[in-house]
Coordinates of N, CA and C in Angstrom, one line a residue:
X1 N 56.2 108.0 240.5 CA 54.8 107.8 240.0 C 54.4 106.4 240.0
X2 N 53.3 106.1 240.6 CA 52.8 104.7 240.6 C 51.9 104.6 239.3
X3 N 52.1 103.5 238.6 CA 51.4 103.2 237.3 C 50.6 101.9 237.5
X4 N 49.3 102.0 237.3 CA 48.5 100.8 237.3 C 48.6 100.0 236.0
X5 N 48.9 98.7 236.0 CA 48.8 97.8 234.9 C 47.6 96.9 235.2
X6 N 46.5 97.1 234.5 CA 45.3 96.4 234.7 C 45.2 95.2 233.8
X7 N 45.1 94.0 234.3 CA 44.9 92.8 233.5 C 43.8 91.9 234.2
X8 N 43.2 91.0 233.4 CA 42.4 90.0 233.9 C 43.3 88.9 234.5
X9 N 42.7 87.9 235.3 CA 43.5 86.8 235.8 C 44.1 85.9 234.7
X10 N 43.5 86.0 233.5 CA 44.0 85.1 232.4 C 43.8 85.8 231.1
X11 N 44.8 85.6 230.2 CA 44.6 86.1 228.8 C 45.4 87.3 228.4
X12 N 46.2 87.9 229.3 CA 47.0 89.0 228.8 C 48.1 88.6 227.9
X13 N 48.4 89.3 226.9 CA 49.5 89.0 226.0 C 50.8 89.4 226.7
X14 N 51.7 88.4 227.0 CA 52.8 88.6 227.9 C 53.7 89.8 227.5
X15 N 54.1 89.9 226.2 CA 55.0 90.9 225.8 C 54.3 92.3 225.9
X16 N 53.0 92.4 225.9 CA 52.3 93.7 226.0 C 52.2 94.1 227.5
X17 N 52.5 93.2 228.4 CA 52.6 93.5 229.8 C 54.1 93.7 230.2
X18 N 55.0 92.8 229.8 CA 56.3 92.9 230.2 C 57.1 94.1 229.6
X19 N 57.0 94.3 228.4 CA 57.8 95.4 227.8 C 57.4 96.8 228.3
X20 N 56.1 97.1 228.4 CA 55.8 98.4 229.0 C 56.1 98.5 230.5
X21 N 56.0 97.3 231.2 CA 56.4 97.2 232.6 C 57.9 97.6 232.8
X22 N 58.7 96.9 232.0 CA 60.2 97.1 232.0 C 60.5 98.6 231.7
X23 N 59.8 99.1 230.7 CA 60.0 100.5 230.3 C 59.7 101.5 231.5
X24 N 58.6 101.2 232.2 CA 58.3 102.0 233.4 C 59.3 101.9 234.4
X25 N 59.8 100.7 234.7 CA 60.9 100.5 235.7 C 62.1 101.3 235.3
X26 N 62.5 101.2 234.0 CA 63.7 101.9 233.5 C 63.6 103.4 233.6
X27 N 62.3 103.9 233.5 CA 62.1 105.3 233.6 C 61.9 105.8 235.1
X28 N 62.1 104.9 236.0 CA 62.0 105.2 237.5 C 60.6 105.3 238.0
X29 N 59.6 104.7 237.2 CA 58.3 104.7 237.7 C 58.0 103.4 238.5
X30 N 56.9 103.4 239.2 CA 56.5 102.2 240.1 C 55.3 101.5 239.5
X31 N 55.6 100.5 238.6 CA 54.4 99.7 238.1 C 53.8 98.8 239.1
X32 N 52.5 98.8 239.1 CA 51.7 98.0 240.0 C 50.7 97.1 239.2
X33 N 50.8 95.8 239.5 CA 49.9 94.9 238.7 C 48.5 94.8 239.5
X34 N 47.5 95.3 238.8 CA 46.1 95.3 239.3 C 45.3 94.3 238.5
X35 N 44.5 93.5 239.2 CA 43.6 92.5 238.5 C 42.3 92.4 239.3
X36 N 41.4 91.6 238.8 CA 40.1 91.4 239.4 C 40.1 90.5 240.6
X37 N 41.2 89.8 240.8 CA 41.3 88.9 242.0 C 42.8 88.8 242.4
X38 N 43.0 88.5 243.6 CA 44.4 88.2 244.1 C 44.9 86.9 243.5
X39 N 46.2 86.8 243.6 CA 46.9 85.6 243.2 C 47.8 85.8 242.0
X40 N 47.7 85.0 241.0 CA 48.5 85.1 239.8 C 47.7 85.5 238.6
X41 N 48.4 86.2 237.7 CA 47.9 86.4 236.3 C 48.6 85.5 235.4
X42 N 47.8 84.8 234.6 CA 48.4 83.8 233.6 C 48.5 84.6 232.3
X43 N 49.7 84.8 231.9 CA 50.0 85.5 230.6 C 50.0 84.5 229.5
X44 N 49.9 85.0 228.2 CA 49.9 84.1 227.1 C 50.9 84.7 226.0
X45 N 51.4 83.8 225.2 CA 52.1 84.1 223.9 C 51.1 83.8 222.9
X46 N 50.3 84.7 222.5 CA 49.2 84.5 221.6 C 48.2 83.5 222.2
X47 N 48.2 82.3 221.8 CA 47.2 81.3 222.3 C 47.8 80.3 223.3
X48 N 49.1 80.4 223.5 CA 49.9 79.5 224.3 C 50.2 80.1 225.7
X49 N 50.0 79.3 226.8 CA 50.3 79.8 228.1 C 51.8 80.2 228.2
X50 N 52.0 81.3 228.9 CA 53.4 81.7 229.1 C 53.6 81.8 230.6
X51 N 54.2 82.9 231.1 CA 54.5 83.0 232.5 C 53.3 83.5 233.3
X52 N 53.5 83.4 234.7 CA 52.5 84.0 235.6 C 53.1 85.1 236.3
X53 N 52.3 86.0 236.8 CA 52.8 87.2 237.5 C 51.9 87.5 238.7
X54 N 52.5 87.9 239.8 CA 51.8 88.1 241.0 C 51.0 89.4 241.0
X55 N 49.8 89.3 241.4 CA 48.9 90.5 241.5 C 49.3 91.3 242.7
X56 N 49.4 92.6 242.6 CA 49.8 93.5 243.7 C 48.5 94.1 244.4
X57 N 47.5 94.4 243.6 CA 46.3 95.0 244.1 C 45.1 94.5 243.4
X58 N 43.9 94.4 244.1 CA 42.7 94.0 243.5 C 41.9 95.3 243.0
X59 N 41.3 95.2 241.9 CA 40.7 96.4 241.3 C 39.6 96.9 242.2
X60 N 38.9 96.1 242.9 CA 37.8 96.6 243.8 C 38.3 97.4 245.0
X61 N 39.6 97.2 245.3 CA 40.2 97.9 246.4 C 41.1 99.0 246.0
X62 N 41.4 99.1 244.7 CA 42.3 100.1 244.1 C 41.5 101.3 243.7
X63 N 42.2 102.5 243.7 CA 41.6 103.7 243.3 C 42.5 104.4 242.3
X64 N 41.9 105.0 241.3 CA 42.6 105.7 240.3 C 43.4 106.9 241.0
X65 N 42.9 107.4 242.1 CA 43.5 108.5 242.8 C 45.0 108.1 243.3
X66 N 45.2 106.9 243.5 CA 46.5 106.5 244.0 C 47.5 106.2 242.9
X67 N 47.2 106.4 241.6 CA 48.0 106.2 240.5 C 48.2 107.4 239.6
X68 N 49.3 107.5 239.0 CA 49.5 108.7 238.0 C 49.0 108.4 236.6
X69 N 48.9 107.1 236.3 CA 48.4 106.7 235.0 C 48.0 105.2 235.0
X70 N 47.5 104.8 233.9 CA 47.0 103.4 233.7 C 47.5 102.9 232.4
X71 N 48.0 101.7 232.4 CA 48.4 100.9 231.2 C 47.5 99.7 231.1
X72 N 46.9 99.5 229.9 CA 46.1 98.4 229.6 C 46.7 97.5 228.5
X73 N 47.4 96.4 228.9 CA 47.9 95.5 227.9 C 46.8 94.8 227.2
X74 N 47.1 94.2 226.0 CA 46.1 93.5 225.3 C 46.1 92.0 225.5
X75 N 45.9 91.3 224.4 CA 45.6 89.9 224.4 C 44.1 89.8 224.1
X76 N 43.7 88.9 223.3 CA 42.3 88.8 222.9 C 41.4 88.6 224.1
X77 N 41.7 87.6 225.0 CA 40.8 87.3 226.1 C 40.9 88.3 227.2
X78 N 42.0 88.9 227.5 CA 42.2 89.8 228.6 C 41.2 90.9 228.7
X79 N 41.0 91.8 227.6 CA 40.1 92.9 227.7 C 38.6 92.4 227.7
X80 N 38.4 91.2 227.1 CA 37.1 90.7 227.1 C 36.6 90.3 228.5
X81 N 37.5 89.7 229.2 CA 37.2 89.4 230.7 C 37.0 90.7 231.4
X82 N 37.9 91.7 231.2 CA 37.8 92.9 232.0 C 36.5 93.7 231.7
X83 N 36.1 93.7 230.5 CA 34.9 94.4 230.2 C 33.6 93.8 230.8
X84 N 33.7 92.6 231.2 CA 32.6 91.9 231.9 C 32.6 92.1 233.4
X85 N 33.6 92.8 233.9 CA 33.8 93.1 235.4 C 33.5 94.5 235.7
X86 N 32.4 94.8 236.4 CA 31.9 96.1 236.6 C 33.0 97.0 237.3
X87 N 33.7 96.4 238.3 CA 34.7 97.1 239.0 C 35.9 97.5 238.2
X88 N 36.3 96.6 237.2 CA 37.4 96.9 236.3 C 37.0 98.0 235.4
X89 N 35.8 98.0 234.9 CA 35.3 99.0 234.0 C 35.2 100.4 234.7
X90 N 34.7 100.4 235.9 CA 34.6 101.6 236.7 C 36.0 102.2 237.0
X91 N 37.0 101.3 237.3 CA 38.4 101.7 237.6 C 38.9 102.4 236.4
X92 N 38.7 101.8 235.2 CA 39.2 102.5 233.9 C 38.5 103.8 233.7
X93 N 37.2 103.9 233.9 CA 36.5 105.1 233.7 C 36.9 106.2 234.6
X94 N 37.3 105.8 235.8 CA 37.8 106.8 236.8 C 39.0 107.5 236.4
X95 N 39.9 106.9 235.7 CA 41.1 107.6 235.2 C 40.7 108.7 234.2
X96 N 39.7 108.4 233.4 CA 39.3 109.5 232.4 C 38.6 110.6 233.2
X97 N 37.8 110.3 234.2 CA 37.0 111.3 234.9 C 38.0 112.2 235.7
X98 N 39.1 111.6 236.2 CA 40.1 112.4 236.9 C 41.2 113.0 236.1
X99 N 41.1 112.8 234.8 CA 42.1 113.5 233.9 C 43.4 112.8 233.9
X100 N 43.5 111.6 234.3 CA 44.8 110.9 234.3 C 45.1 110.1 233.0
X101 N 46.3 110.1 232.6 CA 46.6 109.5 231.3 C 46.4 107.9 231.3
X102 N 46.0 107.5 230.1 CA 45.7 106.0 229.9 C 46.4 105.6 228.6
X103 N 47.0 104.4 228.7 CA 47.7 103.8 227.5 C 47.1 102.4 227.3
X104 N 46.7 102.1 226.0 CA 46.1 100.8 225.7 C 46.7 100.3 224.4
X105 N 47.0 99.0 224.4 CA 47.5 98.5 223.1 C 46.8 97.2 222.7
X106 N 46.7 97.1 221.4 CA 46.2 95.9 220.7 C 44.7 95.8 221.0
X107 N 44.2 94.7 221.7 CA 42.8 94.5 221.9 C 42.3 95.3 223.2
X108 N 43.2 95.9 223.9 CA 42.8 96.6 225.2 C 41.7 97.6 225.0
X109 N 41.6 98.3 223.9 CA 40.5 99.3 223.8 C 39.1 98.7 223.9
X110 N 39.0 97.4 223.9 CA 37.6 96.9 224.2 C 37.1 97.3 225.5
X111 N 38.1 97.3 226.5 CA 37.7 97.8 227.8 C 37.3 99.3 227.8
X112 N 38.0 100.0 227.0 CA 37.7 101.5 226.9 C 36.3 101.6 226.3
X113 N 35.9 100.8 225.3 CA 34.6 100.8 224.7 C 33.6 100.6 225.7
X114 N 33.8 99.5 226.5 CA 32.8 99.2 227.6 C 32.7 100.3 228.6
X115 N 33.8 101.0 228.9 CA 33.7 102.1 229.9 C 33.1 103.4 229.3
X116 N 32.8 103.3 228.0 CA 32.2 104.5 227.3 C 33.0 105.7 227.3
X117 N 34.3 105.6 227.0 CA 35.3 106.7 227.1 C 35.9 107.0 225.8
X118 N 35.5 106.4 224.7 CA 36.1 106.6 223.4 C 35.3 107.6 222.5
X119 N 34.1 108.0 222.9 CA 33.3 108.9 222.1 C 34.1 110.2 221.8
X120 N 34.3 110.5 220.5 CA 34.9 111.7 220.1 C 36.5 111.6 220.2
X121 N 37.0 110.5 220.6 CA 38.4 110.3 220.7 C 39.0 109.6 219.5
X122 N 40.2 110.0 219.1 CA 41.0 109.3 218.1 C 41.9 108.2 218.7
X123 N 41.8 107.0 218.2 CA 42.6 105.9 218.8 C 42.8 104.8 217.7
X124 N 43.8 104.0 218.0 CA 44.1 102.9 217.2 C 44.0 101.6 218.0
X125 N 44.1 100.5 217.4 CA 43.9 99.2 218.1 C 44.3 98.1 217.1
X126 N 44.2 96.9 217.5 CA 44.2 95.7 216.6 C 43.0 96.0 215.6
X127 N 43.2 95.8 214.3 CA 42.2 96.2 213.3 C 40.8 95.6 213.5
X128 N 40.7 94.4 214.2 CA 39.4 93.8 214.3 C 38.5 94.6 215.3
X129 N 39.0 95.6 216.0 CA 38.3 96.4 216.9 C 37.7 97.7 216.3
X130 N 38.1 97.9 215.0 CA 37.8 99.1 214.3 C 36.3 99.4 214.4
X131 N 35.4 98.5 214.1 CA 34.0 98.7 214.0 C 33.4 98.9 215.4
X132 N 34.0 98.2 216.4 CA 33.5 98.4 217.8 C 33.8 99.8 218.3
X133 N 35.0 100.3 218.0 CA 35.4 101.7 218.3 C 34.5 102.7 217.6
X134 N 34.3 102.5 216.4 CA 33.5 103.4 215.6 C 32.0 103.4 216.1
X135 N 31.5 102.2 216.4 CA 30.1 102.1 217.0 C 30.0 102.8 218.3
X136 N 31.1 102.9 219.1 CA 31.1 103.5 220.4 C 31.4 105.0 220.3
X137 N 31.5 105.5 219.1 CA 31.7 107.0 218.9 C 33.1 107.4 218.7
X138 N 34.1 106.5 218.7 CA 35.5 106.8 218.5 C 35.8 106.9 217.1
X139 N 37.0 107.5 216.9 CA 37.5 107.7 215.5 C 38.8 106.8 215.4
X140 N 38.6 105.7 214.7 CA 39.7 104.7 214.6 C 40.7 105.1 213.5
X141 N 42.0 105.0 213.8 CA 43.0 105.3 212.8 C 44.0 104.2 212.8
X142 N 44.6 103.9 211.6 CA 45.6 102.9 211.5 C 47.0 103.5 211.6
X143 N 47.5 103.7 212.8 CA 48.8 104.3 213.0 C 49.5 103.5 214.1
X144 N 50.8 103.5 214.0 CA 51.7 102.8 215.0 C 51.3 103.2 216.4
X145 N 51.2 104.4 216.6 CA 50.9 105.0 218.0 C 50.0 106.2 217.7
X146 N 49.0 106.4 218.5 CA 48.1 107.6 218.5 C 48.0 108.2 219.9
X147 N 48.3 109.4 219.9 CA 48.1 110.2 221.2 C 47.0 111.1 221.0
X148 N 45.9 111.0 221.8 CA 44.8 111.8 221.6 C 44.6 112.7 222.9
X149 N 44.5 114.0 222.7 CA 44.3 114.9 223.8 C 42.9 115.5 223.7
X150 N 42.0 115.0 222.9 CA 40.7 115.5 222.8 C 39.8 114.9 223.8
X151 N 39.9 115.3 225.0 CA 39.1 114.8 226.1 C 39.6 115.2 227.4
X152 N 39.2 114.6 228.5 CA 39.6 115.0 229.8 C 41.0 114.6 230.2
X153 N 41.6 113.7 229.4 CA 42.9 113.1 229.7 C 43.6 112.8 228.3
X154 N 44.9 112.5 228.4 CA 45.6 112.0 227.2 C 45.4 110.5 227.1
X155 N 45.2 110.0 225.9 CA 45.0 108.6 225.6 C 46.0 108.2 224.6
X156 N 46.8 107.2 224.9 CA 47.9 106.7 224.1 C 47.5 105.3 223.6
X157 N 47.4 105.0 222.3 CA 47.0 103.7 221.9 C 48.0 103.2 220.8
X158 N 48.1 101.9 220.7 CA 48.9 101.3 219.6 C 48.2 100.0 219.1
X159 N 48.6 99.5 218.0 CA 47.9 98.4 217.3 C 48.3 97.0 217.7
X160 N 49.6 96.8 218.0 CA 50.1 95.4 218.1 C 51.4 95.3 218.7
X161 N 51.9 94.1 219.0 CA 53.2 94.0 219.7 C 54.4 94.6 218.8
X162 N 54.3 94.6 217.5 CA 55.3 95.2 216.7 C 55.4 96.7 217.0
X163 N 54.4 97.3 217.6 CA 54.4 98.8 217.9 C 54.9 99.1 219.3
X164 N 55.4 98.1 220.0 CA 55.7 98.3 221.4 C 56.7 99.3 221.7
X165 N 57.8 99.4 220.9 CA 58.8 100.4 221.1 C 58.3 101.8 221.1
X166 N 57.5 102.1 220.0 CA 56.8 103.4 219.9 C 55.8 103.6 221.0
X167 N 55.0 102.6 221.3 CA 54.0 102.7 222.4 C 54.7 103.1 223.7
X168 N 55.7 102.4 224.1 CA 56.4 102.6 225.4 C 57.0 104.0 225.4
X169 N 57.6 104.5 224.3 CA 58.2 105.8 224.3 C 57.1 106.9 224.4
X170 N 56.0 106.7 223.7 CA 54.9 107.6 223.8 C 54.2 107.7 225.1
X171 N 53.9 106.5 225.7 CA 53.2 106.5 227.0 C 54.1 107.1 228.1
X172 N 55.4 106.8 228.0 CA 56.3 107.3 229.1 C 56.4 108.8 228.9
X173 N 56.4 109.4 227.7 CA 56.4 110.8 227.5 C 55.2 111.5 228.0
X174 N 54.0 110.9 227.7 CA 52.7 111.5 228.1 C 52.6 111.4 229.6
X175 N 53.0 110.3 230.2 CA 52.9 110.2 231.7 C 53.8 111.1 232.4
X176 N 55.0 111.3 231.8 CA 56.0 112.3 232.4 C 55.4 113.7 232.3
X177 N 54.8 114.0 231.2 CA 54.2 115.4 231.1 C 53.1 115.6 232.1
X178 N 52.4 114.5 232.4 CA 51.3 114.6 233.4 C 52.0 114.9 234.8
X179 N 53.0 114.2 235.1 CA 53.7 114.3 236.4 C 54.3 115.6 236.6
X180 N 54.9 116.2 235.5 CA 55.6 117.5 235.6 C 54.7 118.7 235.3
X181 N 53.5 118.4 234.9 CA 52.5 119.4 234.6 C 52.7 120.2 233.3
X182 N 53.5 119.6 232.4 CA 53.7 120.2 231.1 C 52.5 120.1 230.2

């Protein structure tokens, strides 16, 4: 199963990209780095520059149909850049319309808010997004990981890097269920 990891060219929290990526590889999945432009993605350790990662596909050329699921890493700037890119927002929304699972951590639900896909859904995030999620019709909960099946797809969310172990286990289980039709 190919898994899209969508990030902006700059601002992704490195650990929220690399740990779920490594978990996907360990599970035998095929992670693909998708961004708004070709080249490199500049990751961050909070506010400090970290490593760069090579983009595999550009969001305008990628289709949700070619992926089994979508992972949205956080970082404060990353989802803010993505939500200002119409093609990135449409790409995210397409996963929901096609009933494909989506996993988002930390600040990543900002992109979900912009795609208008949180209405009636239960999710968690970094606490500062609570009001944005509620204003978009979502139900915000303060839990390590939340799996919501109230909608066209399963949505897995977590609050912060400390939740990564639970986040990775949950998203891999949900994506496997999707692949096997359970």
